[in-house]
Amino acid sequence: MAERLKNWAGNIEFGPARVHRPETVEQVQRIVAGAARARVLGTGHSFNPIADTPGDLISVAGLPADIRIDRERGTVSVAGGVRYGELARELDAAGYALHNLGSLPHISVAGAVATATHGSGVGLGNLATAVAGVEIVTGGGELVSLGRGDADFPGSVVALGALGVVVRVTLDVVPAYQVSQHVFERLPRAQLDAHWEEIAGAGYSVSLFTGWRGDTVDQVWIKRREGDAPAPAELFGAGPAAGARHPIAAMSPVNCTEQGGVPGPWHARLPHFRLEFTPSAGDELQSEYFVARADAVAAFAAVERVRDLVVPALQISEIRTVAADGLWLSPHYERDSVALHFTWVPNNDLVLRAVEALEAELAPLGARPHWGKVFRRAPRLPRTSDFVALAERLDPRGTFRNAFVERHVWAE
Ligand SMILES: Cc1cc2nc3c(=O)[nH]c(=O)nc-3n(C[C@H](O)[C@H](O)[C@H](O)COP(=O)(O)OP(=O)(O)OC[C@H]3O[C@@H](n4cnc5c(N)ncnc54)[C@H](O)[C@@H]3O)c2cc1C
């Protein structure tokens, strides 16, 4: 019997007939060539059955990391299963950095870019926008390389695992930089609406945390690069926190990255949590929706209209921004976006009720869900048909199609 595998949150049990852990690209090619149905598993941090298959589940964690920096091109090339934390350490030691990071360093590079994982910053695209090239083992087991400038490339990065096994990823790098972060507390709710653009743009990367309860936003985290304008003494009525904070104010900040304006390396400030801290599994579910940044104030009002269903299911919400990109299945495709994230309690019934209500309220704003989190319906994106055509060309037998992509990408 196949081993029983679950995702990080424990809410999805995968049901493959076989699990493979290849250690070479040739092994990946042989497995794919012999498979009728296959999917790839990254680090299993998605909250829905996106990675599941009744056929062959291929974990890429065993491929050698093989991290190669190309100083002339300003890129780094890594095996798909490498985790951001491991990559960040190597890059920083060589004097390089990535433009941004998500909140968790334990996630694989190929798995993160497959779902358009993002951090925050009005000028910063999601993590997939740093991808300059991919090497994919496609349907019949062939190894295909695609790079920026190839016609199919914009369809091949945020690909939900539907094109094949990404065995290598090449990412743009920049010189290593220092970041400092300041936390402000109790932003008056009315000020958020009145000054949304200024608040979202108050640093290189800005995150707001709220429980959607009272008439204040709990916290605003402002991450500034060295050389940016100094942090303000006060932010539209929000004052600086007196000490270190966890995004959920009642929790200990011991595992959070250093605050209080102390400069530090990019990888030790852009994530909210320390690299050496491994969060416990299974204590939460997550959802996230993206609307145009210009519609942020309307989106906040939409969430508040269903507050009665959201609050009982909620641990904390995070509001971030993501710059527009040209990647076909990216939820930020050609749209500067605000990201409304919900960390839920691990209770499916409460969460699904909140998710249904949120999707109904946010639909008129053209909300797009995060592919890796809990959602019910995803609207068709402007380039979905082009993606489907690309997938059918690279994988004519549909080896890498599963129920999730059939429902959310192939179905009209
Ligand atoms: C605690 C926590 C914090 C998070 N924080 C953020 C955040 O800050 N920002 C954000 O946007 N998201 C966040 N996420 C969501 C997470 O980044 C995404 O779900 C991401 O896709 C997970 O990567 P993974 O390696 O675990 O991929 P998996 O969940 O294993 O797989 C996701 C998809 O990628 C495909 N895939 C994986 N590896 C490959 C490969 N080598 N080749 C082809 N396809 C592949 C899979 O088939 C599947 O379709 C968070 C999740 C958790 C649990």
Tab-separated table of C-alpha atoms and ligand atoms in Angstrom, residues 8 39-47 50-51 60 80-81 102-104 107-112 114-119 160-161 164-167 279 284 286 288 320 370 372-373, ligand 1:
chain	number	residue	atom	x	y	z
A	8	TRP	CA	1.627	20.680	6.081
A	39	ARG	CA	1.819	15.187	-10.075
A	40	VAL	CA	4.733	16.810	-8.289
A	41	LEU	CA	4.943	17.431	-4.566
A	42	GLY	CA	7.058	20.330	-3.314
A	43	THR	CA	7.151	20.807	0.439
A	44	GLY	CA	3.372	20.280	0.728
A	45	HIS	CA	2.587	23.727	2.131
A	46	SER	CA	-0.526	24.294	0.013
A	47	PHE	CA	-3.887	24.102	1.751
A	50	ILE	CA	-3.562	21.102	-5.910
A	51	ALA	CA	-0.686	18.572	-5.701
A	60	VAL	CA	11.627	16.506	-5.908
A	80	GLY	CA	13.315	22.841	-8.008
A	81	GLY	CA	13.038	21.271	-4.565
A	102	GLY	CA	7.317	35.031	1.338
A	103	SER	CA	6.557	34.731	5.016
A	104	LEU	CA	7.936	31.191	5.354
A	107	ILE	CA	8.808	26.337	1.103
A	108	SER	CA	10.398	24.941	-2.082
A	109	VAL	CA	11.312	27.328	-4.890
A	110	ALA	CA	9.499	25.401	-7.658
A	111	GLY	CA	6.427	24.837	-5.471
A	112	ALA	CA	6.265	28.502	-4.488
A	114	ALA	CA	4.080	27.315	-9.313
A	115	THR	CA	1.341	29.054	-7.277
A	116	ALA	CA	2.660	32.661	-7.543
A	117	THR	CA	3.670	32.878	-3.893
A	118	HIS	CA	4.362	36.487	-2.915
A	119	GLY	CA	5.646	38.781	-0.210
A	160	LEU	CA	0.310	24.795	-10.970
A	161	GLY	CA	2.382	21.705	-11.717
A	164	GLY	CA	5.482	18.705	-15.796
A	165	VAL	CA	8.239	18.379	-13.204
A	166	VAL	CA	10.310	21.559	-12.799
A	167	VAL	CA	13.745	20.128	-12.048
A	279	PRO	CA	6.280	26.410	12.778
A	284	GLU	CA	-4.302	26.711	10.806
A	286	GLN	CA	-5.324	29.905	5.030
A	288	GLU	CA	-6.189	34.786	0.241
A	320	ARG	CA	-0.127	43.105	1.538
A	370	HIS	CA	-4.334	32.335	-4.170
A	372	GLY	CA	-2.322	27.332	-2.966
A	373	LYS	CA	-4.909	28.216	-0.327
B	1	LIG	C1	2.776	28.648	7.037
B	1	LIG	C2	2.585	29.039	5.587
B	1	LIG	C3	2.940	30.319	5.190
B	1	LIG	C4	2.735	30.716	3.867
B	1	LIG	N1	3.086	31.984	3.508
B	1	LIG	C5	2.855	32.424	2.249
B	1	LIG	C6	3.202	33.748	1.849
B	1	LIG	O1	3.790	34.520	2.599
B	1	LIG	N2	2.869	34.145	0.596
B	1	LIG	C7	2.208	33.333	-0.277
B	1	LIG	O2	1.902	33.752	-1.390
B	1	LIG	N3	1.916	32.036	0.048
B	1	LIG	C8	2.220	31.588	1.284
B	1	LIG	N4	1.939	30.270	1.612
B	1	LIG	C9	1.438	29.375	0.566
B	1	LIG	C10	2.587	28.626	-0.121
B	1	LIG	O3	3.629	29.505	-0.453
B	1	LIG	C11	2.133	27.949	-1.422
B	1	LIG	O4	1.105	27.067	-1.147
B	1	LIG	C12	3.287	27.224	-2.146
B	1	LIG	O5	2.842	26.789	-3.402
B	1	LIG	C13	3.811	26.050	-1.343
B	1	LIG	O6	4.992	25.550	-1.933
B	1	LIG	P1	5.328	23.975	-1.790
B	1	LIG	O7	6.733	23.786	-2.205
B	1	LIG	O8	4.935	23.495	-0.451
B	1	LIG	O9	4.387	23.403	-2.920
B	1	LIG	P2	3.299	22.238	-2.823
B	1	LIG	O10	2.202	22.700	-1.915
B	1	LIG	O11	3.955	20.957	-2.547
B	1	LIG	O12	2.772	22.270	-4.325
B	1	LIG	C14	2.117	23.402	-4.855
B	1	LIG	C15	1.978	23.268	-6.363
B	1	LIG	O13	3.265	23.338	-6.961
B	1	LIG	C16	3.494	22.188	-7.752
B	1	LIG	N5	4.912	21.859	-7.659
B	1	LIG	C17	5.655	21.732	-6.538
B	1	LIG	N6	6.941	21.431	-6.859
B	1	LIG	C18	6.977	21.372	-8.229
B	1	LIG	C19	7.984	21.091	-9.178
B	1	LIG	N7	9.242	20.834	-8.814
B	1	LIG	N8	7.638	21.080	-10.493
B	1	LIG	C20	6.388	21.341	-10.891
B	1	LIG	N9	5.378	21.628	-10.030
B	1	LIG	C21	5.689	21.645	-8.728
B	1	LIG	C22	2.604	21.105	-7.169
B	1	LIG	O14	2.303	20.111	-8.134
B	1	LIG	C23	1.377	21.932	-6.812
B	1	LIG	O15	0.605	22.149	-7.948
B	1	LIG	C24	2.158	29.823	2.914
B	1	LIG	C25	1.851	28.520	3.313
B	1	LIG	C26	2.073	28.122	4.637
B	1	LIG	C27	1.751	26.722	5.057
